XYZ file of C-alpha atoms in Angstrom:
58
model
C -10.093 0.624 -12.295
C -8.997 4.597 -12.815
C -6.018 3.003 -14.749
C -8.521 1.307 -17.778
C -10.631 4.422 -17.768
C -7.486 6.449 -18.749
C -6.540 3.742 -21.048
C -9.491 3.769 -22.595
C -9.463 7.639 -23.101
C -6.360 7.187 -25.495
C -3.464 7.632 -22.856
C -0.813 5.077 -22.548
C 2.066 4.396 -20.742
C 4.380 7.176 -21.322
C 1.241 9.929 -20.613
C 0.027 8.110 -17.440
C 3.828 8.483 -16.627
C 3.956 11.924 -17.108
C 0.542 12.362 -15.271
C 1.838 10.430 -12.112
C 4.873 13.023 -12.161
C 2.878 15.573 -12.390
C 0.804 15.043 -9.259
C 3.756 13.933 -7.295
C 5.310 17.148 -8.158
C 1.996 19.227 -6.848
C 0.927 17.311 -3.621
C 4.144 15.382 -2.535
C 4.531 12.466 -1.473
C 2.635 12.681 1.792
C -0.295 14.081 0.945
C -1.551 11.799 -2.055
C -2.189 9.015 0.168
C -4.936 11.457 1.684
C -5.763 12.287 -1.500
C -6.509 8.632 -2.998
C -8.947 8.112 0.409
C -10.987 10.884 -0.770
C -11.196 9.513 -3.961
C -12.096 5.842 -2.863
C -14.736 7.438 -0.336
C -16.189 9.785 -3.338
C -16.476 6.278 -5.353
C -18.160 4.436 -2.630
C -20.667 7.367 -1.876
C -21.109 7.094 -5.768
C -21.786 3.671 -5.812
C -24.011 3.634 -2.902
C -26.221 6.482 -4.169
C -26.353 4.278 -7.255
C -27.365 1.429 -5.812
C -30.020 3.168 -3.763
C -28.321 2.595 -0.469
C -28.188 5.335 2.384
C -25.179 6.990 2.871
C -24.508 7.874 6.323
C -22.722 11.740 6.008
C -20.496 11.831 9.148
């Protein structure tokens, strides 16, 4: 989904590879899964709020 949005924004494969390498250098391999979990939670909360479902804040 995110890759599709980036491709629609005019970014090609080489640009995505450079972005991936920069993210890896900035955050390191151990931090990326935690960042992706947080991103997934944010997307889920956004979809729930958009659909009108109650969001459970923990």
